[in-house]
Amino acid sequence: PRHKCGNQKSCPQNYFAFKIISGAANVVGPSICFEDSVLMSSVKNNIGRGLNIALVNGTTGQLLKTDAFDMYSG
């Protein structure tokens, strides 16, 4: 069976499914999947160098904001 975000098993009821992939230099970009919806990826062109963060409402699962914090340039 297929599970949300390509996880190996389903999450328990009342839990959100998510998967975070860190990427590899500039070869493979990072991505964030939440409840089977890709929130951030190089395809969506909304990732950056450093820490990529997606802010999600913990009750509803609604995406509130995405951003990247460049830890290299300061």
GROMACS .gro file of N, CA and C in nm:
model
  222
    1PRO      N    1   0.083  -0.121   0.000
    1PRO     CA    2   0.000   0.000   0.000
    1PRO      C    3   0.087   0.127   0.000
    2ARG      N    4   0.034   0.232  -0.053
    2ARG     CA    5   0.105   0.360  -0.057
    2ARG      C    6   0.069   0.442   0.067
    3HIS      N    7   0.171   0.503   0.129
    3HIS     CA    8   0.149   0.584   0.248
    3HIS      C    9   0.182   0.730   0.216
    4LYS      N   10   0.125   0.822   0.290
    4LYS     CA   11   0.144   0.965   0.266
    4LYS      C   12   0.292   1.001   0.269
    5CYS      N   13   0.332   1.089   0.179
    5CYS     CA   14   0.469   1.140   0.167
    5CYS      C   15   0.572   1.031   0.138
    6GLY      N   16   0.527   0.915   0.095
    6GLY     CA   17   0.619   0.806   0.065
    6GLY      C   18   0.681   0.742   0.187
    7ASN      N   19   0.618   0.759   0.303
    7ASN     CA   20   0.669   0.698   0.426
    7ASN      C   21   0.652   0.546   0.421
    8GLN      N   22   0.726   0.475   0.506
    8GLN     CA   23   0.722   0.329   0.506
    8GLN      C   24   0.596   0.273   0.570
    9LYS      N   25   0.531   0.351   0.657
    9LYS     CA   26   0.407   0.305   0.717
    9LYS      C   27   0.317   0.425   0.744
   10SER      N   28   0.191   0.399   0.767
   10SER     CA   29   0.094   0.506   0.793
   10SER      C   30   0.110   0.561   0.934
   11CYS      N   31   0.074   0.687   0.951
   11CYS     CA   32   0.076   0.748   1.084
   11CYS      C   33  -0.052   0.710   1.159
   12PRO      N   34  -0.045   0.708   1.291
   12PRO     CA   35  -0.167   0.681   1.369
   12PRO      C   36  -0.272   0.790   1.345
   13GLN      N   37  -0.394   0.757   1.376
   13GLN     CA   38  -0.503   0.854   1.363
   13GLN      C   39  -0.473   0.975   1.452
   14ASN      N   40  -0.511   1.094   1.406
   14ASN     CA   41  -0.488   1.222   1.475
   14ASN      C   42  -0.342   1.266   1.474
   15TYR      N   43  -0.260   1.210   1.384
   15TYR     CA   44  -0.122   1.251   1.364
   15TYR      C   45  -0.104   1.294   1.220
   16PHE      N   46  -0.013   1.388   1.196
   16PHE     CA   47   0.016   1.432   1.061
   16PHE      C   48   0.134   1.354   1.005
   17ALA      N   49   0.128   1.321   0.877
   17ALA     CA   50   0.239   1.256   0.808
   17ALA      C   51   0.330   1.364   0.749
   18PHE      N   52   0.461   1.347   0.765
   18PHE     CA   53   0.555   1.440   0.704
   18PHE      C   54   0.685   1.369   0.670
   19LYS      N   55   0.760   1.428   0.578
   19LYS     CA   56   0.891   1.375   0.541
   19LYS      C   57   0.978   1.493   0.502
   20ILE      N   58   1.097   1.498   0.559
   20ILE     CA   59   1.192   1.605   0.531
   20ILE      C   60   1.317   1.542   0.471
   21ILE      N   61   1.357   1.592   0.354
   21ILE     CA   62   1.478   1.544   0.287
   21ILE      C   63   1.575   1.660   0.282
   22SER      N   64   1.696   1.639   0.336
   22SER     CA   65   1.791   1.748   0.352
   22SER      C   66   1.861   1.789   0.223
   23GLY      N   67   1.872   1.701   0.126
   23GLY     CA   68   1.941   1.735   0.002
   23GLY      C   69   2.089   1.705   0.012
   24ALA      N   70   2.161   1.729  -0.099
   24ALA     CA   71   2.304   1.701  -0.105
   24ALA      C   72   2.373   1.810  -0.188
   25ALA      N   73   2.432   1.907  -0.117
   25ALA     CA   74   2.501   2.020  -0.182
   25ALA      C   75   2.410   2.082  -0.287
   26ASN      N   76   2.462   2.109  -0.409
   26ASN     CA   77   2.373   2.161  -0.512
   26ASN      C   78   2.338   2.053  -0.613
   27VAL      N   79   2.351   1.927  -0.574
   27VAL     CA   80   2.315   1.816  -0.662
   27VAL      C   81   2.168   1.780  -0.645
   28VAL      N   82   2.125   1.755  -0.522
   28VAL     CA   83   1.986   1.722  -0.491
   28VAL      C   84   1.936   1.823  -0.390
   29GLY      N   85   1.831   1.894  -0.422
   29GLY     CA   86   1.778   1.996  -0.333
   29GLY      C   87   1.695   1.937  -0.220
   30PRO      N   88   1.677   2.013  -0.113
   30PRO     CA   89   1.594   1.969  -0.001
   30PRO      C   90   1.446   1.972  -0.039
   31SER      N   91   1.365   1.900   0.038
   31SER     CA   92   1.220   1.906   0.018
   31SER      C   93   1.149   1.877   0.150
   32ILE      N   94   1.030   1.932   0.162
   32ILE     CA   95   0.946   1.909   0.279
   32ILE      C   96   0.809   1.868   0.229
   33CYS      N   97   0.763   1.750   0.271
   33CYS     CA   98   0.631   1.699   0.237
   33CYS      C   99   0.549   1.693   0.365
   34PHE      N  100   0.423   1.734   0.357
   34PHE     CA  101   0.335   1.733   0.474
   34PHE      C  102   0.197   1.687   0.429
   35GLU      N  103   0.148   1.578   0.487
   35GLU     CA  104   0.017   1.523   0.454
   35GLU      C  105   0.001   1.500   0.303
   36ASP      N  106   0.105   1.445   0.242
   36ASP     CA  107   0.108   1.409   0.100
   36ASP      C  108   0.109   1.529   0.006
   37SER      N  109   0.144   1.645   0.058
   37SER     CA  110   0.156   1.765  -0.024
   37SER      C  111   0.297   1.821  -0.008
   38VAL      N  112   0.366   1.843  -0.119
   38VAL     CA  113   0.502   1.897  -0.114
   38VAL      C  114   0.492   2.046  -0.085
   39LEU      N  115   0.548   2.088   0.028
   39LEU     CA  116   0.543   2.228   0.069
   39LEU      C  117   0.661   2.307   0.014
   40MET      N  118   0.778   2.244   0.012
   40MET     CA  119   0.900   2.311  -0.035
   40MET      C  120   0.981   2.212  -0.118
   41SER      N  121   1.032   2.260  -0.233
   41SER     CA  122   1.119   2.178  -0.317
   41SER      C  123   1.181   2.265  -0.425
   42SER      N  124   1.282   2.211  -0.493
   42SER     CA  125   1.342   2.286  -0.602
   42SER      C  126   1.244   2.301  -0.718
   43VAL      N  127   1.152   2.207  -0.735
   43VAL     CA  128   1.050   2.217  -0.840
   43VAL      C  129   0.958   2.337  -0.813
   44LYS      N  130   0.923   2.359  -0.685
   44LYS     CA  131   0.838   2.473  -0.649
   44LYS      C  132   0.918   2.604  -0.645
   45ASN      N  133   1.050   2.591  -0.655
   45ASN     CA  134   1.139   2.708  -0.654
   45ASN      C  135   1.123   2.794  -0.528
   46ASN      N  136   1.105   2.728  -0.412
   46ASN     CA  137   1.090   2.803  -0.287
   46ASN      C  138   1.186   2.753  -0.178
   47ILE      N  139   1.302   2.701  -0.219
   47ILE     CA  140   1.404   2.660  -0.123
   47ILE      C  141   1.525   2.750  -0.138
   48GLY      N  142   1.608   2.751  -0.037
   48GLY     CA  143   1.728   2.833  -0.041
   48GLY      C  144   1.843   2.764   0.029
   49ARG      N  145   1.958   2.826   0.022
   49ARG     CA  146   2.076   2.774   0.090
   49ARG      C  147   2.058   2.793   0.240
   50GLY      N  148   2.092   2.693   0.318
   50GLY     CA  149   2.081   2.702   0.463
   50GLY      C  150   1.964   2.622   0.517
   51LEU      N  151   1.895   2.678   0.616
   51LEU     CA  152   1.782   2.610   0.679
   51LEU      C  153   1.652   2.648   0.608
   52ASN      N  154   1.581   2.548   0.561
   52ASN     CA  155   1.452   2.568   0.497
   52ASN      C  156   1.344   2.528   0.598
   53ILE      N  157   1.249   2.618   0.621
   53ILE     CA  158   1.151   2.597   0.727
   53ILE      C  159   1.010   2.619   0.672
   54ALA      N  160   0.920   2.529   0.708
   54ALA     CA  161   0.778   2.544   0.676
   54ALA      C  162   0.703   2.555   0.808
   55LEU      N  163   0.627   2.661   0.825
   55LEU     CA  164   0.546   2.681   0.945
   55LEU      C  165   0.405   2.632   0.917
   56VAL      N  166   0.360   2.534   0.996
   56VAL     CA  167   0.231   2.470   0.974
   56VAL      C  168   0.149   2.480   1.103
   57ASN      N  169   0.021   2.511   1.090
   57ASN     CA  170  -0.069   2.513   1.206
   57ASN      C  171  -0.081   2.371   1.260
   58GLY      N  172  -0.046   2.351   1.386
   58GLY     CA  173  -0.044   2.218   1.448
   58GLY      C  174  -0.181   2.158   1.470
   59THR      N  175  -0.286   2.236   1.463
   59THR     CA  176  -0.422   2.185   1.481
   59THR      C  177  -0.487   2.151   1.348
   60THR      N  178  -0.478   2.244   1.252
   60THR     CA  179  -0.547   2.227   1.125
   60THR      C  180  -0.459   2.167   1.016
   61GLY      N  181  -0.327   2.180   1.028
   61GLY     CA  182  -0.237   2.134   0.924
   61GLY      C  183  -0.220   2.233   0.811
   62GLN      N  184  -0.275   2.353   0.826
   62GLN     CA  185  -0.267   2.455   0.721
   62GLN      C  186  -0.126   2.515   0.717
   63LEU      N  187  -0.072   2.527   0.596
   63LEU     CA  188   0.058   2.590   0.577
   63LEU      C  189   0.044   2.740   0.601
   64LEU      N  190   0.127   2.794   0.691
   64LEU     CA  191   0.122   2.936   0.723
   64LEU      C  192   0.230   3.015   0.651
   65LYS      N  193   0.352   2.959   0.643
   65LYS     CA  194   0.462   3.033   0.582
   65LYS      C  195   0.578   2.939   0.553
   66THR      N  196   0.653   2.971   0.448
   66THR     CA  197   0.778   2.901   0.420
   66THR      C  198   0.887   3.006   0.407
   67ASP      N  199   1.010   2.968   0.445
   67ASP     CA  200   1.122   3.060   0.434
   67ASP      C  201   1.252   2.982   0.443
   68ALA      N  202   1.360   3.047   0.403
   68ALA     CA  203   1.493   2.987   0.413
   68ALA      C  204   1.585   3.085   0.485
   69PHE      N  205   1.668   3.035   0.572
   69PHE     CA  206   1.762   3.116   0.648
   69PHE      C  207   1.903   3.077   0.606
   70ASP      N  208   1.972   3.169   0.539
   70ASP     CA  209   2.106   3.144   0.487
   70ASP      C  210   2.206   3.152   0.602
   71MET      N  211   2.256   3.038   0.645
   71MET     CA  212   2.349   3.032   0.757
   71MET      C  213   2.493   3.059   0.713
   72TYR      N  214   2.519   3.062   0.584
   72TYR     CA  215   2.654   3.084   0.533
   72TYR      C  216   2.687   3.234   0.528
   73SER      N  217   2.595   3.312   0.474
   73SER     CA  218   2.625   3.454   0.454
   73SER      C  219   2.605   3.535   0.582
   74GLY      N  220   2.540   3.475   0.682
   74GLY     CA  221   2.517   3.545   0.807
   74GLY      C  222   2.390   3.622   0.801
   0.00000   0.00000   0.00000
